[in-house]
Short mmCIF file of C-alpha atoms in Angstrom, two decimals:
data_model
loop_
_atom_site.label_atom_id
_atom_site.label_comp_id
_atom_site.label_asym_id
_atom_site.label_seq_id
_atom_site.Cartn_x
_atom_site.Cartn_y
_atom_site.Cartn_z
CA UNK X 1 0.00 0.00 0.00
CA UNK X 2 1.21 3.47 -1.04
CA UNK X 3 2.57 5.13 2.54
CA UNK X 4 2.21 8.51 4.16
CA UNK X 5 5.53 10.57 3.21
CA UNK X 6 7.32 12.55 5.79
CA UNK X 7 9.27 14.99 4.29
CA UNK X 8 11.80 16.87 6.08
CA UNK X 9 12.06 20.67 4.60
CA UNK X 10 15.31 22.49 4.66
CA UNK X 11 15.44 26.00 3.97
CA UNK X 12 18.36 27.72 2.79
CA UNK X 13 19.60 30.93 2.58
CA UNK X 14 22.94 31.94 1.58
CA UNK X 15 24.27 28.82 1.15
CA UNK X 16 23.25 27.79 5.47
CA UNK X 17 20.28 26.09 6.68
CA UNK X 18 18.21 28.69 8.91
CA UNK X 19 14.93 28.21 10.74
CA UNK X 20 11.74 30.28 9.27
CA UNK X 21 9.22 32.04 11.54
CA UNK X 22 5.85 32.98 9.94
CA UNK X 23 8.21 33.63 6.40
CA UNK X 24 9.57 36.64 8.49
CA UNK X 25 12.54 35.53 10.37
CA UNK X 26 15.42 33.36 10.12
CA UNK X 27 18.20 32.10 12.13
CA UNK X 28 20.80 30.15 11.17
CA UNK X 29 20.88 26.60 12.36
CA UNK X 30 23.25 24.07 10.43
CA UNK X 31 25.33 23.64 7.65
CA UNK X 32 23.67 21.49 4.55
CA UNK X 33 26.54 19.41 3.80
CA UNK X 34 27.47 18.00 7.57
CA UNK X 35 23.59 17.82 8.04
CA UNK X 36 23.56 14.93 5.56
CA UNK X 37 24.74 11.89 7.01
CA UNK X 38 22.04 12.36 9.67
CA UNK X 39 19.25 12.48 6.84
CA UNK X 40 20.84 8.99 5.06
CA UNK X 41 21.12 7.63 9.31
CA UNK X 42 17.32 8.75 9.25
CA UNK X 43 16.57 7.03 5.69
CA UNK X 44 13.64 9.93 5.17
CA UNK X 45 11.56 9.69 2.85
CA UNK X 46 12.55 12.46 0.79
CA UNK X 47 14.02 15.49 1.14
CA UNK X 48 12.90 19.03 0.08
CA UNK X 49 15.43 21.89 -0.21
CA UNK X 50 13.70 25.63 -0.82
CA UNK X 51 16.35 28.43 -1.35
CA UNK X 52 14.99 31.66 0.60
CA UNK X 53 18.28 33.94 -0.38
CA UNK X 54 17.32 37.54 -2.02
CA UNK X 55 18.88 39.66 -4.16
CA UNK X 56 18.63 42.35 -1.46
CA UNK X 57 19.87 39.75 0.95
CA UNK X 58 20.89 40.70 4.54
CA UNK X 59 23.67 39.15 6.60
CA UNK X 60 21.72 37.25 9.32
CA UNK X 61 24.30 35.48 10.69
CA UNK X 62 24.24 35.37 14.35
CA UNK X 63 27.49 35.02 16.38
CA UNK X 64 25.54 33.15 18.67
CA UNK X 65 24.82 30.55 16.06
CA UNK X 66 28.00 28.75 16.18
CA UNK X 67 27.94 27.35 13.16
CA UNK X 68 31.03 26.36 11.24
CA UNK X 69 30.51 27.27 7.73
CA UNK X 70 32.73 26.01 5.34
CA UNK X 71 33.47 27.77 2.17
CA UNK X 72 30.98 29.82 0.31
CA UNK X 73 28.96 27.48 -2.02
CA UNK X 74 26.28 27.76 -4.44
CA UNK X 75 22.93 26.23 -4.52
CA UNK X 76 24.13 24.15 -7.56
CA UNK X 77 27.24 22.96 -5.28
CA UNK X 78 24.65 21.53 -2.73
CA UNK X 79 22.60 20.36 -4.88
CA UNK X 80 25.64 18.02 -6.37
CA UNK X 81 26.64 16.92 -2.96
CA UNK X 82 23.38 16.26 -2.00
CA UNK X 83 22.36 14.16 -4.66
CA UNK X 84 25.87 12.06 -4.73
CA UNK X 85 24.70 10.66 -1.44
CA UNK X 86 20.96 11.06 -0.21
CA UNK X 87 19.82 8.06 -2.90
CA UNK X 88 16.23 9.43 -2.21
CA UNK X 89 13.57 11.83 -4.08
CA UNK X 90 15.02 15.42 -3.83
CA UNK X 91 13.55 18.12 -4.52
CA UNK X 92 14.83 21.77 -4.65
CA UNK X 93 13.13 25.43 -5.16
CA UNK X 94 13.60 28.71 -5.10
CA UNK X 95 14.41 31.40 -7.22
CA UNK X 96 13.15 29.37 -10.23
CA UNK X 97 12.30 31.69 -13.38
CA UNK X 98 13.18 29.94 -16.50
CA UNK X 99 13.70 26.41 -17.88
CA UNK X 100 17.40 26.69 -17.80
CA UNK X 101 16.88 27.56 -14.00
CA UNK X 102 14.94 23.70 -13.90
CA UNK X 103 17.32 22.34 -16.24
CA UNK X 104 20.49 22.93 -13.71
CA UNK X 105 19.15 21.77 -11.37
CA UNK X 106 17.87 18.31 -13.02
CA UNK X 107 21.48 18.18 -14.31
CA UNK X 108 23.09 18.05 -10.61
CA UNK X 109 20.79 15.47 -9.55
CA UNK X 110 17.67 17.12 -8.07
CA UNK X 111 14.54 14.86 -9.23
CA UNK X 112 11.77 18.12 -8.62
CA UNK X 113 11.68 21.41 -7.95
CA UNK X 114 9.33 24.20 -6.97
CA UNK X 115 7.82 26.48 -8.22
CA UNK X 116 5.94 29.84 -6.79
CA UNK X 117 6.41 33.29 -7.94
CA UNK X 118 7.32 32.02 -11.39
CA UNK X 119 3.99 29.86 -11.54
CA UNK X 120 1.93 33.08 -9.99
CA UNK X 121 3.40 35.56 -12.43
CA UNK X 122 3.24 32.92 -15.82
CA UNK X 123 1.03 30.14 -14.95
CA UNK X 124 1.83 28.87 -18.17
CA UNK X 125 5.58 28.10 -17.34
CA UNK X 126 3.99 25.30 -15.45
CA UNK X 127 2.65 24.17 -18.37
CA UNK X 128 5.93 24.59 -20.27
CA UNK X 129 8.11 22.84 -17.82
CA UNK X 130 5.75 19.89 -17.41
CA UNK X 131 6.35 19.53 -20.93
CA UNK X 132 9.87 19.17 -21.03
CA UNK X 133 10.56 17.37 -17.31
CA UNK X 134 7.45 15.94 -16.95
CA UNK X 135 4.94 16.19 -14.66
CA UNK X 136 6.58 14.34 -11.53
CA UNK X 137 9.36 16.99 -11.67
CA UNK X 138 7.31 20.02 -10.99
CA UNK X 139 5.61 20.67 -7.82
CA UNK X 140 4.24 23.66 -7.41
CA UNK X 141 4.21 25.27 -3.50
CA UNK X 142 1.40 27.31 -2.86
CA UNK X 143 1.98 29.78 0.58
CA UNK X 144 -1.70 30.67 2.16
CA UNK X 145 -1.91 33.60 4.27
CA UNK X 146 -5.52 34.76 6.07
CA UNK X 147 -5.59 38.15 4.70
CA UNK X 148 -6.82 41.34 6.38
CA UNK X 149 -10.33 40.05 5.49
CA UNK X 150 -9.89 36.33 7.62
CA UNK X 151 -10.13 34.59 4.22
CA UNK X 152 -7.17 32.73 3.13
CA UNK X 153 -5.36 34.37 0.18
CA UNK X 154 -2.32 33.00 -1.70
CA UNK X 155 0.69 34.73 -0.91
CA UNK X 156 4.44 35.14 -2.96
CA UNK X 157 7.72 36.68 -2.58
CA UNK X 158 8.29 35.05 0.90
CA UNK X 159 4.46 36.90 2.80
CA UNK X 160 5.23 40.18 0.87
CA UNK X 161 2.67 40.07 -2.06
CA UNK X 162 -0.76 39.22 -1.86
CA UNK X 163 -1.87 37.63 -5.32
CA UNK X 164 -5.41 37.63 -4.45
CA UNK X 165 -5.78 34.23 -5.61
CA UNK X 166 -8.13 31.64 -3.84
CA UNK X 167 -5.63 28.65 -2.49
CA UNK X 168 -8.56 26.31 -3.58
CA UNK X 169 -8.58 28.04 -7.05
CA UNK X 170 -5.64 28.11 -7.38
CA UNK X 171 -4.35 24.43 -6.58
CA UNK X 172 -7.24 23.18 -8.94
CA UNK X 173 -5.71 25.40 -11.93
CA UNK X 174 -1.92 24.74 -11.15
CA UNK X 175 -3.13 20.71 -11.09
CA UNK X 176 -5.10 21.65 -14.31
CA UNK X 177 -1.12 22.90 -15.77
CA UNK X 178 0.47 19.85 -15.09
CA UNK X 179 1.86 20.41 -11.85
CA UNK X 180 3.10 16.89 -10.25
CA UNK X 181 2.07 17.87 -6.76
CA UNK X 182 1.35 20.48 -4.69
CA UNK X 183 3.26 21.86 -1.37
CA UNK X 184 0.73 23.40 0.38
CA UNK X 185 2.05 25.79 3.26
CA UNK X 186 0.29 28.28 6.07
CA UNK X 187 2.39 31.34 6.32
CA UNK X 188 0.51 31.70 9.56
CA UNK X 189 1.00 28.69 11.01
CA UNK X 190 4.69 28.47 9.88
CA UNK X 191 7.28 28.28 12.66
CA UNK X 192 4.78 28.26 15.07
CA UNK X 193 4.09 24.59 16.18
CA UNK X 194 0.45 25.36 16.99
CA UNK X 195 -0.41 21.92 14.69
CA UNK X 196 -1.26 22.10 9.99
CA UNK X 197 -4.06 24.24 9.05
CA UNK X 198 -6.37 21.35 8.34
CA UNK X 199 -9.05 23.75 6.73
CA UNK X 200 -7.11 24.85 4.26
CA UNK X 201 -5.35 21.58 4.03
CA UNK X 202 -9.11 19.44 3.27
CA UNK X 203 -10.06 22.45 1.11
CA UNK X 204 -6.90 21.81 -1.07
CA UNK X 205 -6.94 17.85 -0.85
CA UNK X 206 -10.52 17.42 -1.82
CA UNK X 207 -10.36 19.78 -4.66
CA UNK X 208 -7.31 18.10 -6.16
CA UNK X 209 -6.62 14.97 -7.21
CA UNK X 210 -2.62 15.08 -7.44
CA UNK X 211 -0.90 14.40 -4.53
CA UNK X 212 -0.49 17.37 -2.05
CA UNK X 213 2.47 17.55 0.21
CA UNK X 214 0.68 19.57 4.17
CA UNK X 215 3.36 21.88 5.32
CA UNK X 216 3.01 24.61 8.10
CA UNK X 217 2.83 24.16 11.90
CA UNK X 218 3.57 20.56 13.20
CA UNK X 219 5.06 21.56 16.56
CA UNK X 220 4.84 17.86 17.93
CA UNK X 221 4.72 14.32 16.16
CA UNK X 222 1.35 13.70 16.81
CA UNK X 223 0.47 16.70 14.55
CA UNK X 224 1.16 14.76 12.06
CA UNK X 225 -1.23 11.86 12.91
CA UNK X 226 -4.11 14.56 13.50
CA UNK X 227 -3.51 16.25 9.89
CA UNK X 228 -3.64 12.53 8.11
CA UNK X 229 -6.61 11.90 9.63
CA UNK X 230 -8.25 14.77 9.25
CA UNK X 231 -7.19 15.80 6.04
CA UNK X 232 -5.88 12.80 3.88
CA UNK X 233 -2.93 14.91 2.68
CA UNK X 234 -0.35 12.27 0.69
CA UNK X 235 2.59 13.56 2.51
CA UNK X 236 3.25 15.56 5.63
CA UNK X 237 6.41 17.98 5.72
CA UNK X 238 8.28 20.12 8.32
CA UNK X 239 11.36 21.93 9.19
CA UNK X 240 11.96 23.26 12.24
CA UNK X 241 10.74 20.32 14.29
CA UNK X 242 13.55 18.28 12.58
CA UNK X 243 16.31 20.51 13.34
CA UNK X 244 16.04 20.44 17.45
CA UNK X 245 16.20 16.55 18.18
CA UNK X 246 18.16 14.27 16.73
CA UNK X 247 15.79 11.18 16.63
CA UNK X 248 13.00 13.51 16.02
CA UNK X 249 12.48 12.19 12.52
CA UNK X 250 12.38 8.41 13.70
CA UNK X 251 9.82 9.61 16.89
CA UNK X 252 7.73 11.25 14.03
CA UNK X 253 7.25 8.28 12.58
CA UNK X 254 7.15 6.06 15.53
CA UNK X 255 4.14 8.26 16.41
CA UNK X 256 2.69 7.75 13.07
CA UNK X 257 2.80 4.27 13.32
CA UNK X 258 1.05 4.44 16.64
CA UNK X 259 -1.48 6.16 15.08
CA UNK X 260 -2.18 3.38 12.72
CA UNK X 261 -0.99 5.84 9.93
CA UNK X 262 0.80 3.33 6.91
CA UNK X 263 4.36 4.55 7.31
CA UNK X 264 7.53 3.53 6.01
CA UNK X 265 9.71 2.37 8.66
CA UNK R 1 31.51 -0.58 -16.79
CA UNK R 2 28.04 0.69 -16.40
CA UNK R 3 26.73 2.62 -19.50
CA UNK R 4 23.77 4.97 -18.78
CA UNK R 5 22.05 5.42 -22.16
CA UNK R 6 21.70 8.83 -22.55
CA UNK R 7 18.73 10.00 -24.41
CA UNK R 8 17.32 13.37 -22.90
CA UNK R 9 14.54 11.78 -20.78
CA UNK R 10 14.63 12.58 -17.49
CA UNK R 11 17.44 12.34 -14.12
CA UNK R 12 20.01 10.45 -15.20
CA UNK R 13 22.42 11.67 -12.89
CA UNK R 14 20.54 10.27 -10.03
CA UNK R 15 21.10 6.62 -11.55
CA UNK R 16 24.68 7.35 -12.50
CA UNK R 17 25.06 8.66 -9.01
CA UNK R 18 23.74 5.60 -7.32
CA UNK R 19 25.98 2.89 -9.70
CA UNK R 20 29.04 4.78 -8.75
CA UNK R 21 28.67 4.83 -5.25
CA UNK R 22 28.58 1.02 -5.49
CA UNK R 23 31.40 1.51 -6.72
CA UNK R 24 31.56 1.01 -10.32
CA UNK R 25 32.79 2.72 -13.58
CA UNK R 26 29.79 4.44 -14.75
CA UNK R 27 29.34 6.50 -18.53
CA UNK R 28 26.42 8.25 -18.71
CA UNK R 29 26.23 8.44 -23.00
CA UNK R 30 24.36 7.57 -26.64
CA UNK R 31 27.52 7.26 -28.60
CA UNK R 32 27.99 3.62 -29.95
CA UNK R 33 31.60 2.52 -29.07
CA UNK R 34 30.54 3.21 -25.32
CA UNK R 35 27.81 1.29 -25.84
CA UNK R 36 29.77 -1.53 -27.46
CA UNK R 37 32.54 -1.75 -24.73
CA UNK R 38 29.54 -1.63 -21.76
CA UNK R 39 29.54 -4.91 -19.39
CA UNK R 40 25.65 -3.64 -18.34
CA UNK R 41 23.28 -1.56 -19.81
CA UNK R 42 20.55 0.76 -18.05
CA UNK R 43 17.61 2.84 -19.75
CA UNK R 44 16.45 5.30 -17.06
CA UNK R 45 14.06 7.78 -17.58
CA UNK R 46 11.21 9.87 -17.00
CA UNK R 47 8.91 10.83 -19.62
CA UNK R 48 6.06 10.56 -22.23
CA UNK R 49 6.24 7.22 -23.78
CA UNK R 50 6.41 8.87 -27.62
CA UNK R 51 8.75 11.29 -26.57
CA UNK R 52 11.11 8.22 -25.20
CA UNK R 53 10.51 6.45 -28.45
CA UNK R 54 11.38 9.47 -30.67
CA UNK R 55 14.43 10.37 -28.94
CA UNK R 56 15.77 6.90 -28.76
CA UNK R 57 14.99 6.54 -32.84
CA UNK R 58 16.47 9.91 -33.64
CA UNK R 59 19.61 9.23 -31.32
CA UNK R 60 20.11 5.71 -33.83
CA UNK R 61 20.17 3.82 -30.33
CA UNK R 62 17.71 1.40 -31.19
CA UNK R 63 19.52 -0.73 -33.28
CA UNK R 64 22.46 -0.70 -30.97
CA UNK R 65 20.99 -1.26 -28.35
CA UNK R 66 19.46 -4.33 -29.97
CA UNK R 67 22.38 -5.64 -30.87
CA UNK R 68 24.13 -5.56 -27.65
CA UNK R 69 20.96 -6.72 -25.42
CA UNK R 70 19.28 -8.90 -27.57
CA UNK R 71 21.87 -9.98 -29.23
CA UNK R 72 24.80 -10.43 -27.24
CA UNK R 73 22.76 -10.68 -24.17
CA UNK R 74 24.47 -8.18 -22.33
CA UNK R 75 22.70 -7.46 -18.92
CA UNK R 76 20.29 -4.64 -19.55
CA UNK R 77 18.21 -2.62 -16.59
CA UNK R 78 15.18 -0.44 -17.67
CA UNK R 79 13.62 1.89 -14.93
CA UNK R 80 10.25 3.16 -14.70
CA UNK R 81 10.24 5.18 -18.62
CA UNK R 82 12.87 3.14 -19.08
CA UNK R 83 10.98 -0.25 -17.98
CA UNK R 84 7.60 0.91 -20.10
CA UNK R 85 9.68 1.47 -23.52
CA UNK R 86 10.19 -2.27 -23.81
CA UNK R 87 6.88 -3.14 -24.22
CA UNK R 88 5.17 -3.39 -27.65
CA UNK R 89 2.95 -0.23 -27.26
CA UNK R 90 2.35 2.40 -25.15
CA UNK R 91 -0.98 4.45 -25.48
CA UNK R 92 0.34 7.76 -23.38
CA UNK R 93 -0.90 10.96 -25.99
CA UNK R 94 -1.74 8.21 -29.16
CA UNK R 95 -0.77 4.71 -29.59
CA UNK R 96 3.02 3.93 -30.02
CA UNK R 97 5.14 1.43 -30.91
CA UNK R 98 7.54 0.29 -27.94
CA UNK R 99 11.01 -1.46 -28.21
CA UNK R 100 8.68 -4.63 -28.14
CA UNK R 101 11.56 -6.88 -25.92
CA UNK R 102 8.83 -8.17 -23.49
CA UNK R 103 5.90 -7.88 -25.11
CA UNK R 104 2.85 -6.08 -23.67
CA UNK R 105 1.19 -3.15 -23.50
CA UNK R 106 1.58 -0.03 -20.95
CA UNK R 107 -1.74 1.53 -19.69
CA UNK R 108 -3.05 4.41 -18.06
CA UNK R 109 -3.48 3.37 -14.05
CA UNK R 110 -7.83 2.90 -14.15
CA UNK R 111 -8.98 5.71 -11.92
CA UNK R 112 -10.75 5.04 -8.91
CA UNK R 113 -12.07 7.16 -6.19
CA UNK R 114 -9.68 8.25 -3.46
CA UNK R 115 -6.97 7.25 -5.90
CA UNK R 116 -4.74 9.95 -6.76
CA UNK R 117 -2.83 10.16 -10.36
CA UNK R 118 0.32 9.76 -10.80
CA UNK R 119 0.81 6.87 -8.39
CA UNK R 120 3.72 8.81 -6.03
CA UNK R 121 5.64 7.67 -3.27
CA UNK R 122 6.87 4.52 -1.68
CA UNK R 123 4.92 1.27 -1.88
CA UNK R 124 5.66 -2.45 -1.30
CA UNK R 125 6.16 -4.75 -4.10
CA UNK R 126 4.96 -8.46 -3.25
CA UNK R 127 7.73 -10.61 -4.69
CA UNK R 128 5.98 -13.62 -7.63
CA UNK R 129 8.88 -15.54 -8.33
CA UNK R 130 12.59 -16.33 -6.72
CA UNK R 131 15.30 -14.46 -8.70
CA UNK R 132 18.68 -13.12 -8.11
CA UNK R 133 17.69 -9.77 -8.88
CA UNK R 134 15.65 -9.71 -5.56
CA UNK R 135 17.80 -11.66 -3.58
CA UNK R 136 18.15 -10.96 0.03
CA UNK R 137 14.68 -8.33 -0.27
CA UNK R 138 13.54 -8.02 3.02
CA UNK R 139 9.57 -8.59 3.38
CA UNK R 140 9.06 -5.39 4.14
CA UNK R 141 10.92 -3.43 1.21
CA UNK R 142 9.84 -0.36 -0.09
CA UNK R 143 10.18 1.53 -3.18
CA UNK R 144 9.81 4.74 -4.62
CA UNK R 145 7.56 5.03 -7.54
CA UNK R 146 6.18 8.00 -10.05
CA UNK R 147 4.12 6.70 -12.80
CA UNK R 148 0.85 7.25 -14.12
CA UNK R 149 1.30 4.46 -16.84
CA UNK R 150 2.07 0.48 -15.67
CA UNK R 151 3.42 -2.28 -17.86
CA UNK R 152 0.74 -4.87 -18.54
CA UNK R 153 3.13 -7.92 -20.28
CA UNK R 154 1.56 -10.81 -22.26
CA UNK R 155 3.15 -13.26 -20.39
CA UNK R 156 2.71 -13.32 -16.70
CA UNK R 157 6.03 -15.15 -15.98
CA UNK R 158 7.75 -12.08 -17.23
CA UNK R 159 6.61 -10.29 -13.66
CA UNK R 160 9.23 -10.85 -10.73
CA UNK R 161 7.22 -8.60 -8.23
CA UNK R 162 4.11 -6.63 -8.22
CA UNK R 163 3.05 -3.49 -6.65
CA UNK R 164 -0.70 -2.43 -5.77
CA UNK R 165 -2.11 0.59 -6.43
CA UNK R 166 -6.29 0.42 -6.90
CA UNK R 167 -4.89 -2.68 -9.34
CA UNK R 168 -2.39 -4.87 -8.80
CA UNK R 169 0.47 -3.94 -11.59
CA UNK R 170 4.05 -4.95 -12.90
CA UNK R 171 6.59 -3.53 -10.22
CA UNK R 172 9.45 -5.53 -11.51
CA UNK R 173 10.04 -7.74 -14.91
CA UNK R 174 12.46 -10.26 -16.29
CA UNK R 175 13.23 -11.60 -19.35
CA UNK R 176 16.14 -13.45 -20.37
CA UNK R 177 18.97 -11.02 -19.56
CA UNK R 178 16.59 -7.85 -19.42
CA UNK R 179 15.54 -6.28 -16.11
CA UNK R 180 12.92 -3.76 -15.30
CA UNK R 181 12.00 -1.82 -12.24
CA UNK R 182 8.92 0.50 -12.63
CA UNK R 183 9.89 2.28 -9.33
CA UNK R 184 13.18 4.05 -8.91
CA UNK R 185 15.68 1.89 -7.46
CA UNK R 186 18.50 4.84 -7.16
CA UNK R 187 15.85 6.73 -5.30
CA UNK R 188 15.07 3.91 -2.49
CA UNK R 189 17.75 4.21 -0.50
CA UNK R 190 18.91 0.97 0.33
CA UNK R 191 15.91 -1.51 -1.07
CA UNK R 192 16.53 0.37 -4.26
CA UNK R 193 20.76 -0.06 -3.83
CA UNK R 194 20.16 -3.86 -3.44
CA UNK R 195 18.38 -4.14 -6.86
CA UNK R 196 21.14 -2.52 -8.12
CA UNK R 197 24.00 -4.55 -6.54
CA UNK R 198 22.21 -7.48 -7.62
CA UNK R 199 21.74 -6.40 -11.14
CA UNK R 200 25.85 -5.99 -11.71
CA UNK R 201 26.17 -9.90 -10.23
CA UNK R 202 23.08 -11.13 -12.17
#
């Protein structure tokens, strides 16, 4: 029987992994090369990468972070490591605007990417990118913010634009594109373990019928339990809750199994 | 050494990534005198089924490949694209012809409720038959798939393992000295590393 995914999300920016708080702030918290070998220990499921850096970026490293960074490396860098020895699905976004963009990225080993702005702005770059990679390479993250009004609005450029697109809408149009899957996050619930969004989550899940990854909020393994069963998501994702605990990603799943969900173990 | 035919479909550096760190010499390429001094052959891929076709034709690889698989029996791995091209037709966008080395035809998965298109993630596989090429498979080995198609073949002793998904489908065939894996072995972690392994000592 197909199993419920858990997909560990690492954000980077600059080249580090940091830790997100409602898309607003970030703090360093590992390095993405000596991170691996716990992710192959872990055997995850998959692993999602989503490069955060901007053009206009700031330095937010933190003395306090004690990190030890070693040299400066490029997304495509990581990307190549990665891939040479995490032998499962990867899949990396950010800052995606053009084929070539997707294309070095396939090249170095990533099996999907994301896509967001790019979709928003030229919905039919989906369409285009399904065509040449296929539709299992492109998943397209959607970021859902309740907007001044209490409805939930689709939001790009980290929480900074409102595209006043319905997430429901929406997912049912990028599906209708050729979009593989969907990564479905709550801006407001990110970073703040207070448990998924499972509103918006059904919404998305019953409109759809391509898989849709539930990202946004776990704060403790059973979150993940409640958000299967309420929801029927095909995967579950997080990142912070990963980077704290060592055997988090193993309790996660222990939990899951507990709660009769059909894991990979 | 491990040649990687290289026809423009899909992450092939994911399979060449996975054969090396086993350890082997690995070429990912189309041109012929790589072909001809390969001890194994592997079609990956990811894909439309005509697309696959047409590049393969327009690359000349057919009748290479032909030669060195079906001929001189050299020990060939097709994976999930790669697995559905050796059938005799696929009917992805139109009917078209397939490599036709175990015959069959590849299908859209039927659609059920609750079912979600394409079939993504990891699944089981229930083993049908004792072969090297699934030696030492744990009971409870998973596999990543991504497919919307699956390989129906004409004869049912050409299935090693099956996989279910609303139907119960092809997950991995045999023929002679050609191997197919609809999932992606060199994305499930070490289930997926043990087909290979076992494919360079079959």
């Amino acid at each position: 029987m197909l199993k419920i995914r858990l997909i560990p999300i690492l954000l980077l920016k600059n080249g580090l992994i940091v830790r997100s708080e409602s898309f607003k702030f970030h703090q360093i918290i590992g390095d993405p090369i000596t991170q691996l070998s716990r992710y192959n220990r872990w055997s995850v499921d998959e692993l999602i990468y989503i490069d955060i850096s901007s053009d206009d970026h700031y330095d937010v490293r933190r003395e306090d972070a004690k990190i030890e960074t070693s040299e400066k490396r490029s997304l495509l860098d990581i990307i190549e490591v990665v891939s040479k020895s995490c032998f499962v699905p990867l899949t990396f976004g950010g800052r995606i605007r053009t084929l070539n963009d997707i294309r070095s990225r396939v090249a170095r080993g990533a099996d999907k990417v994301t896509l967001n702005y790019q979709a928003i702005m030229d919905p039919g770059f989906i369409t285009q990118a399904a065509k040449v990679f296929g539709n299992q390479c492109i998943v397209v993250s959607i970021d859902v913010l309740k907007n001044v009004h209490g409805q939930y609005e689709v939001f790009t450029s980290g929480r900074q634009k409102a595209t006043g697109l319905d997430p429901v809408q929406w997912a049912k149009e990028v599906a209708r594109l050729g979009a593989g899957e969907i990564l479905l996050n709550s801006i407001d619930r990110d970073g703040t373990a207070a448990g998924f969004d499972s509103d918006l989550i059904r919404s998305v899940v019953t409109a759809t019928s391509i898989p849709v990854i539930a990202c946004g909020g776990a704060g403790k393994f059973k979150d993940f339990v409640t958000i299967v069963q309420e929801a029927k998501p095909s995967a579950v994702a997080a990142a912070n809750l990963f980077h704290f605990t060592e055997l988090s990603y193993r309790h996660a799943k222990k939990e899951m199994l507990k709660g009769g969900l059909n894991v990979r173990s | 050494m491990v040649v990687i035919i290289d026809y423009q479909m899909g992450n092939k550096q994911s399979v060449s990534n996975a054969f090396a760190s086993l350890g082997c010499a690995v070429v990912t390429s189309h041109q012929p005198e790589d072909i001809k001094q390969a001890t194994h052959l592997v079609l990956p891929g990811v894909g439309a089924f005509g697309d696959g076709m047409k590049n393969l034709t327009q690359l000349g690889l057919i009748p290479i490949l032909a030669e060195e698989v079906l001929g001189k029996k050299k020990p060939f791995l097709g994976v999930c694209l790669g697995m559905q091209l050796l059938a005799t037709k696929g009917t992805e966008y139109g009917q078209h012809q397939g490599l036709n080395w175990i015959p069959g035809v590849v299908d859209l998965i039927p659609s059920q409720a609750e079912l979600r298109i394409p079939h993504v993630g990891w699944n089981n596989v229930a083993i049908k038959r004792k072969h090297p090429l699934v030696n030492d498979l744990g009971e409870e080995a998973t596999f990543y798939f991504v497919h919307s198609y699956h390989f129906q073949p004409e004869s049912p002793e050409d299935i090693v393992a099956t996989c279910k998904y609303g139907i119960e489908f092809a997950a991995i065939l045999q023929k002679d000295n050609i191997f197919a894996t609809q999932f992606h072995p060199e994305k499930s972690h070490k289930d997926g590393m043990l087909i290979l392994k076992n494919f360079l000592h079959a």
